[in-house]
């Protein structure tokens, strides 16, 4: 934690990496349970990222996703949903990125988890199916994320009363 603060203090605010340093410090504060401080830093990083990289940049999308994850962690699911949707919208507006990009699938998975928490399981199932297909098409399959998506898909099916489908998913992937 002190190293992150030191790196930030040694980075000039006009440095292109400054928003990333703020994001890292925000993450550290969130990990320590200092959620208000974390949010303040994330919003500052977001503002700087939008000004340095543009509203529609992968850096901006990443910070939006981080804010969504923090809101999810503190169980403010409606706010989390909004930030996950905004992160996906940002990626949708980046010319060289499409819905087969791995981060796109990751952000959709985060949104799906939020929808499960909001008891919107059918919507979550559709997103997770899409996210899993993105993972399958990726040249680099992140096994941990892939299995987590399978686990969450099974959770959503169970919440909808589709126990056999959920069991098949869990047995197929040994989640």
Coordinates of C-alpha atoms in Angstrom, one line a residue, residues 16 22-23 28 46 49 56 63 74 76 118 129 133 139 154 156:
X16 CA -0.1 9.6 -19.0
X22 CA -4.8 6.5 -9.1
X23 CA -6.7 3.4 -10.1
X28 CA -5.7 -0.7 -2.5
X46 CA -12.0 8.2 -14.4
X49 CA -8.6 9.0 -18.0
X56 CA -14.2 5.8 -25.4
X63 CA -11.9 2.2 -14.5
X74 CA -20.5 -3.0 -1.1
X76 CA -25.0 -1.4 -4.2
X118 CA -30.7 -8.3 -8.5
X129 CA -23.9 -17.7 -22.4
X133 CA -18.9 -18.1 -26.1
X139 CA -6.9 -17.3 -28.5
X154 CA -25.2 -22.7 -12.9
X156 CA -28.4 -18.4 -12.3

